[in-house]
C-alpha positions as MATLAB code, in Angstrom:
seq = 'MEKNALVLSGGGSRGGYEIGVWQALRELGVPIHIVTGTSVGALNGAMVAQDDFELAVNLWKELETHMVFDLESDGGKETGRFDFEIAGMTAGEAIAYAKEIITKGGAGTSGLEKIVEKYVSEETIRRSQIKLGVVTVEFPSLKPHYLFAEDIPQGKLQDYILASASCFPAVQAREIDGVRYIDGGYVDVMPVELALKKGADNIIAVYLEAAGFVRRDTVELAEETASKLVMIKSHWDLGNFLIFNTDNARRIIRLGYLDTMKAFGVFEGKKFTFSKGELTPHQRSGAEAAAKILKLDPTLIYKKTQLHSHMLQALSQAPKPDIRDIRSPEDARRKLSEVTLMLYIAERLAEKGASSFFASRGAFKLFKEEIMAADYLLVNELLPLKS';
ca = [
     -11.510   32.023 -247.911;
     -13.349   29.888 -245.428;
     -16.714   28.919 -244.860;
     -18.586   28.980 -241.880;
     -21.549   26.673 -241.774;
     -24.435   26.954 -238.790;
     -26.018   23.371 -238.700;
     -29.391   23.567 -236.945;
     -30.979   20.253 -235.327;
     -34.711   19.775 -234.937;
     -36.480   20.027 -231.449;
     -39.541   22.003 -231.478;
     -40.168   24.546 -228.762;
     -36.074   24.011 -227.675;
     -35.295   25.888 -230.939;
     -34.977   28.853 -228.843;
     -31.814   27.785 -227.789;
     -30.237   27.862 -231.227;
     -30.996   32.045 -231.560;
     -29.071   32.444 -228.665;
     -26.225   30.310 -230.269;
     -26.905   32.735 -233.469;
     -26.825   35.928 -230.908;
     -23.393   34.843 -229.451;
     -22.072   34.311 -233.100;
     -23.125   37.442 -233.842;
     -21.716   38.944 -230.933;
     -18.382   37.022 -231.795;
     -18.061   38.108 -235.397;
     -18.564   35.006 -236.410;
     -19.801   35.048 -239.930;
     -21.937   32.593 -241.234;
     -22.302   31.401 -245.140;
     -24.065   28.133 -244.902;
     -26.948   27.294 -242.730;
     -28.413   24.217 -242.601;
     -31.393   22.970 -240.406;
     -34.063   20.112 -239.493;
     -37.583   20.775 -238.197;
     -37.228   24.077 -236.207;
     -33.625   24.009 -237.257;
     -35.003   24.888 -240.664;
     -37.107   27.710 -239.560;
     -34.615   29.350 -237.533;
     -32.041   28.710 -240.577;
     -34.620   30.894 -242.392;
     -34.459   33.375 -239.771;
     -30.292   33.258 -240.186;
     -30.401   33.333 -243.700;
     -32.937   36.764 -243.927;
     -29.993   37.756 -241.402;
     -32.521   39.386 -239.275;
     -32.004   38.730 -235.553;
     -34.591   40.907 -234.483;
     -37.256   39.595 -236.583;
     -36.076   35.891 -234.835;
     -35.905   37.054 -231.308;
     -39.661   38.990 -231.945;
     -40.615   35.547 -233.511;
     -39.606   33.202 -230.250;
     -41.406   36.178 -227.831;
     -44.488   35.645 -229.165;
     -44.827   31.423 -229.959;
     -46.990   29.607 -227.673;
     -48.173   26.255 -228.196;
     -52.070   27.043 -229.248;
     -50.453   29.547 -232.361;
     -48.180   26.704 -233.399;
     -50.274   23.666 -233.757;
     -54.157   23.305 -234.072;
     -55.473   21.560 -230.668;
     -59.276   21.497 -230.252;
     -60.063   23.089 -226.589;
     -61.940   21.038 -224.096;
     -63.078   24.246 -221.997;
     -60.251   22.902 -219.626;
     -62.364   20.153 -218.463;
     -59.703   17.424 -218.868;
     -57.040   19.660 -217.598;
     -59.284   20.112 -214.373;
     -59.645   16.540 -213.980;
     -55.783   15.628 -213.781;
     -53.618   17.131 -211.767;
     -50.172   15.757 -213.346;
     -47.987   15.714 -216.031;
     -46.902   13.552 -219.092;
     -43.577   14.094 -220.142;
     -43.151   17.746 -219.699;
     -46.996   18.512 -220.759;
     -50.175   18.617 -218.710;
     -52.454   16.297 -219.235;
     -54.928   18.226 -220.942;
     -52.415   18.997 -223.097;
     -50.844   15.500 -223.727;
     -54.715   14.599 -224.085;
     -55.128   17.047 -226.544;
     -52.473   15.690 -228.776;
     -53.750   12.145 -228.411;
     -57.134   12.887 -229.835;
     -55.450   14.695 -232.516;
     -53.136   11.808 -233.418;
     -56.246    9.246 -233.149;
     -58.790   11.477 -234.917;
     -56.756   13.407 -237.330;
     -53.469   11.870 -238.110;
     -51.674   14.482 -235.989;
     -52.087   18.311 -234.911;
     -53.099   20.942 -237.815;
     -50.360   23.448 -238.601;
     -53.082   26.461 -239.710;
     -51.074   28.542 -236.912;
     -47.696   27.521 -238.042;
     -48.080   28.399 -241.699;
     -49.261   31.552 -240.557;
     -46.221   31.946 -238.687;
     -44.305   31.119 -241.559;
     -45.987   33.495 -244.264;
     -45.158   36.337 -241.592;
     -41.662   35.717 -240.787;
     -40.546   33.917 -243.797;
     -40.008   35.817 -246.475;
     -38.709   33.537 -249.592;
     -37.360   36.713 -251.720;
     -35.055   37.633 -248.924;
     -33.587   34.296 -248.521;
     -33.330   33.717 -252.289;
     -31.010   36.993 -252.480;
     -29.115   36.231 -249.056;
     -25.588   35.302 -249.381;
     -26.033   33.116 -246.944;
     -27.072   29.953 -248.339;
     -30.165   27.775 -246.579;
     -30.408   23.829 -246.375;
     -33.274   22.027 -245.216;
     -33.974   18.495 -244.878;
     -37.534   16.673 -245.157;
     -39.094   13.410 -245.663;
     -41.524   12.131 -247.948;
     -44.278    9.486 -246.527;
     -44.865    6.718 -246.259;
     -41.753    5.974 -248.142;
     -39.270    7.688 -246.004;
     -37.524    8.932 -248.828;
     -34.971   11.860 -247.532;
     -34.731   15.140 -249.583;
     -31.951   17.339 -248.743;
     -32.173   20.793 -250.391;
     -30.998   23.819 -250.307;
     -32.867   27.222 -251.343;
     -31.604   27.194 -254.640;
     -33.129   23.462 -255.373;
     -36.651   24.518 -254.145;
     -39.114   25.825 -256.907;
     -39.970   28.974 -256.951;
     -42.904   29.915 -254.434;
     -42.418   26.385 -252.843;
     -39.883   27.249 -249.966;
     -42.059   28.059 -246.850;
     -43.821   24.897 -247.798;
     -40.421   22.720 -247.477;
     -39.877   24.957 -244.260;
     -43.077   23.499 -242.663;
     -42.420   20.022 -244.479;
     -39.028   20.018 -242.101;
     -41.302   20.754 -239.270;
     -44.222   18.456 -239.473;
     -43.225   16.433 -236.680;
     -45.514   13.453 -237.766;
     -47.552   11.479 -235.946;
     -47.711   14.564 -233.386;
     -48.005   16.950 -236.245;
     -50.255   16.333 -239.625;
     -47.939   15.228 -242.768;
     -47.106   18.438 -245.492;
     -48.673   17.772 -248.586;
     -46.679   19.458 -252.206;
     -47.437   19.101 -255.383;
     -49.294   15.486 -254.252;
     -46.770   14.410 -252.253;
     -46.977   14.530 -248.500;
     -43.935   15.080 -246.662;
     -42.664   14.926 -242.749;
     -40.400   15.912 -240.521;
     -36.656   15.417 -241.563;
     -35.529   14.415 -238.378;
     -36.419   11.074 -239.407;
     -33.153   10.447 -241.679;
     -31.148   13.280 -240.185;
     -32.112   15.612 -237.260;
     -28.652   17.417 -237.226;
     -27.862   18.257 -241.319;
     -24.243   18.438 -241.076;
     -23.648   16.437 -244.140;
     -25.575   19.095 -245.852;
     -23.517   21.376 -244.791;
     -20.250   19.368 -246.087;
     -21.434   19.122 -248.961;
     -21.749   22.858 -250.189;
     -18.229   23.301 -249.154;
     -18.245   24.266 -245.384;
     -14.605   24.320 -243.513;
     -16.006   25.138 -240.120;
     -18.747   23.911 -238.601;
     -20.889   24.893 -235.412;
     -23.695   22.307 -235.167;
     -26.375   22.712 -232.345;
     -27.898   19.736 -230.778;
     -31.141   19.898 -229.152;
     -31.653   16.069 -227.916;
     -35.129   16.027 -229.412;
     -36.617   13.322 -230.920;
     -34.713   12.192 -234.487;
     -32.128   10.093 -235.877;
     -28.521   11.445 -235.415;
     -26.109   11.066 -238.420;
     -23.001    9.602 -236.215;
     -21.064    8.908 -239.639;
     -21.738   12.737 -240.603;
     -20.544   14.118 -237.356;
     -17.278   11.394 -237.601;
     -16.796   12.872 -241.130;
     -16.865   16.386 -240.087;
     -14.567   15.997 -237.084;
     -12.052   14.033 -239.959;
     -12.681   16.390 -242.956;
     -13.680   19.901 -241.047;
     -10.936   22.342 -240.331;
     -12.939   22.835 -237.011;
     -16.202   21.248 -235.648;
     -18.108   23.058 -232.591;
     -21.009   20.952 -230.949;
     -22.895   23.218 -229.159;
     -25.392   21.821 -226.777;
     -27.358   22.347 -223.167;
     -25.768   20.605 -220.089;
     -29.868   21.366 -218.696;
     -33.209   20.312 -219.761;
     -34.607   22.290 -222.379;
     -38.270   21.546 -222.083;
     -40.884   19.476 -223.757;
     -40.161   19.779 -227.535;
     -44.009   19.956 -227.977;
     -44.848   22.766 -225.532;
     -44.236   26.519 -226.455;
     -43.917   29.394 -224.319;
     -42.420   32.523 -223.987;
     -40.906   32.354 -220.649;
     -39.199   29.033 -221.354;
     -38.179   30.458 -224.698;
     -36.363   33.533 -222.838;
     -34.595   31.050 -220.477;
     -33.268   29.106 -223.528;
     -32.264   31.609 -225.843;
     -30.165   32.493 -222.586;
     -28.701   29.328 -222.490;
     -27.870   29.096 -225.780;
     -25.729   32.414 -226.082;
     -23.826   31.456 -223.028;
     -23.175   28.116 -223.764;
     -22.190   29.384 -227.228;
     -19.764   31.765 -225.236;
     -17.969   29.156 -223.055;
     -17.371   27.129 -226.148;
     -15.650   29.942 -228.144;
     -14.177   30.174 -224.350;
     -14.974   33.701 -223.579;
     -16.381   32.375 -220.659;
     -15.890   29.133 -218.561;
     -17.987   26.763 -216.775;
     -20.980   23.915 -218.279;
     -23.827   23.880 -216.440;
     -23.082   27.534 -214.857;
     -21.526   30.153 -216.427;
     -18.095   31.873 -214.906;
     -15.920   34.741 -215.585;
     -13.123   33.889 -217.313;
     -10.109   33.105 -214.677;
     -12.545   33.621 -211.089;
     -11.876   30.070 -210.396;
      -9.262   26.998 -211.383;
     -10.605   23.655 -213.164;
     -10.896   22.215 -209.623;
     -12.759   25.011 -208.265;
     -14.877   25.308 -210.806;
     -16.304   21.438 -210.510;
     -17.139   22.172 -206.805;
     -18.723   25.443 -208.024;
     -20.950   23.642 -210.031;
     -21.761   21.124 -208.203;
     -23.015   23.470 -205.088;
     -24.871   25.590 -207.338;
     -26.714   22.747 -209.203;
     -27.819   21.650 -205.224;
     -28.462   24.959 -204.253;
     -30.554   25.558 -207.408;
     -28.783   28.959 -208.703;
     -29.902   30.453 -212.106;
     -28.057   28.932 -215.051;
     -28.759   32.192 -216.686;
     -26.200   34.617 -214.956;
     -22.696   35.066 -215.691;
     -20.759   34.861 -212.302;
     -17.785   36.015 -210.477;
     -16.671   34.610 -207.308;
     -17.967   37.015 -205.125;
     -21.015   37.256 -206.630;
     -21.327   33.249 -206.877;
     -20.700   33.202 -202.944;
     -23.262   35.821 -202.342;
     -26.053   33.849 -204.355;
     -25.015   30.794 -202.176;
     -25.266   32.062 -198.776;
     -28.419   33.507 -199.252;
     -29.815   29.877 -200.881;
     -27.939   28.473 -197.727;
     -29.503   30.556 -195.501;
     -33.218   29.483 -196.974;
     -32.095   26.126 -196.921;
     -33.260   23.732 -194.163;
     -30.807   22.240 -191.730;
     -30.237   18.529 -192.339;
     -32.447   16.289 -189.287;
     -30.098   13.726 -188.562;
     -31.880   12.136 -185.600;
     -32.623    8.949 -187.590;
     -29.567    8.703 -189.895;
     -27.801    5.314 -188.973;
     -25.735    4.293 -192.155;
     -24.727    6.834 -195.216;
     -27.357    4.979 -197.088;
     -30.146    6.047 -194.720;
     -28.446    9.942 -195.477;
     -28.819    9.374 -199.220;
     -32.761    7.676 -198.516;
     -33.755   10.228 -196.222;
     -32.344   13.769 -196.679;
     -32.849   15.551 -199.527;
     -30.133   16.716 -201.807;
     -29.571   20.220 -199.984;
     -29.720   18.635 -196.513;
     -27.254   15.669 -197.814;
     -24.827   18.078 -199.123;
     -24.961   19.691 -195.856;
     -24.609   16.884 -193.586;
     -21.857   15.534 -195.030;
     -20.519   19.139 -194.522;
     -21.122   18.633 -190.920;
     -19.228   15.325 -190.818;
     -16.441   16.622 -193.362;
     -15.538   19.339 -190.629;
     -16.268   17.392 -187.512;
     -13.855   14.404 -188.504;
     -11.800   15.738 -191.175;
      -9.819   13.134 -193.444;
     -11.451   10.198 -190.643;
     -14.140   10.864 -192.201;
     -16.425    8.487 -193.815;
     -17.211   11.083 -196.730;
     -13.296   11.563 -197.282;
     -13.064    7.771 -198.770;
     -12.853    6.899 -202.064;
     -15.432    4.707 -201.551;
     -18.087    7.678 -200.463;
     -16.720    9.733 -203.446;
     -18.343    7.159 -205.920;
     -21.635    7.168 -203.994;
     -21.717   10.765 -203.097;
     -19.637   12.678 -205.747;
     -22.014   15.551 -206.097;
     -22.288   16.378 -202.732;
     -19.135   15.765 -201.777;
     -17.630   18.012 -204.272;
     -20.155   21.036 -203.140;
     -19.511   20.304 -199.600;
     -15.975   20.706 -199.906;
     -16.158   23.911 -201.944;
     -18.479   25.417 -199.107;
     -16.217   24.367 -196.141;
     -13.101   25.496 -198.004;
     -14.519   28.929 -198.862;
     -16.027   29.273 -195.489;
     -19.617   29.602 -196.706;
     -21.111   27.549 -194.092;
     -21.529   28.534 -189.988;
     -20.436   25.396 -188.807;
     -19.345   24.987 -185.191;
     -15.610   24.555 -185.089;
];
């Protein structure tokens, strides 16, 4: 019997996406024999090894930053002083992390410890038929440790999961028996090789595109030696990996589910999800471009009629392009929003057709997404343009 491995990369709060992947695999009836993970992937891997999907969903439905990391509150003083974001964090959150790094060598993890104690059962994992592997790194030597549950001393499994998730220097190193460990992402953020060494034939690898070292050589090895390698990653920003909130978790769980269903051919699309057979590949390209510009919801599954209904609703609220000061295509790019630029291009194409500048190859290089979107809207008669 061939063995399937699920490889879960590190990515902090983006880890909810991996739970969505698991949800899809369960619906597809894909059995998991091996699960390997780094950082949050180790925590999610423990959920998979316990084979308790509802428990994993409950975990991600309650995670908030203050529950995971020990950050001193300033009573809102810093947050109130600055009205801007730094890498997806509020100024107050960024300052809180900076203070913990400078004064304490990273944020404490007593909250994360409580979460692991609540949700991770060492006994269940050791009895499981699903083999769990994790990656962590000694500090300061940066010596990697690739460990399966059976390699970890009794009573220490939770410690090693916490060690794998210690995103130093944002989070303090984890000490186990006098040795300090940090996030496994420093050596292997997506442990494909660990799965191969355990005898995996088919690998489903989830990449969260967060901080960490990707072993390209092991990915190439899997491409050459595994019977099948399926790489799953989001086409959307999954959020700052240090900021946990339940609204984003629900969103990215859904995105992980949809991307996996598309990877296995149940649905079609890239950024957006379409029922199979609703659109040709060419139509999908235009539909994706228009849907993105119109800011449609990427967590929905669209049939063509539903897609057009959502587009019409968005178009009804879109501002009409003000072209009084537009003297050139460069002016249009500089002065118009993405939506009004698309509508401006659609008007020019409707008015002049093949003789329009926007029908030229040069224009396509400059305005590819907007032209594809405008063309889709025109062909499907979604714009109330004058004849």
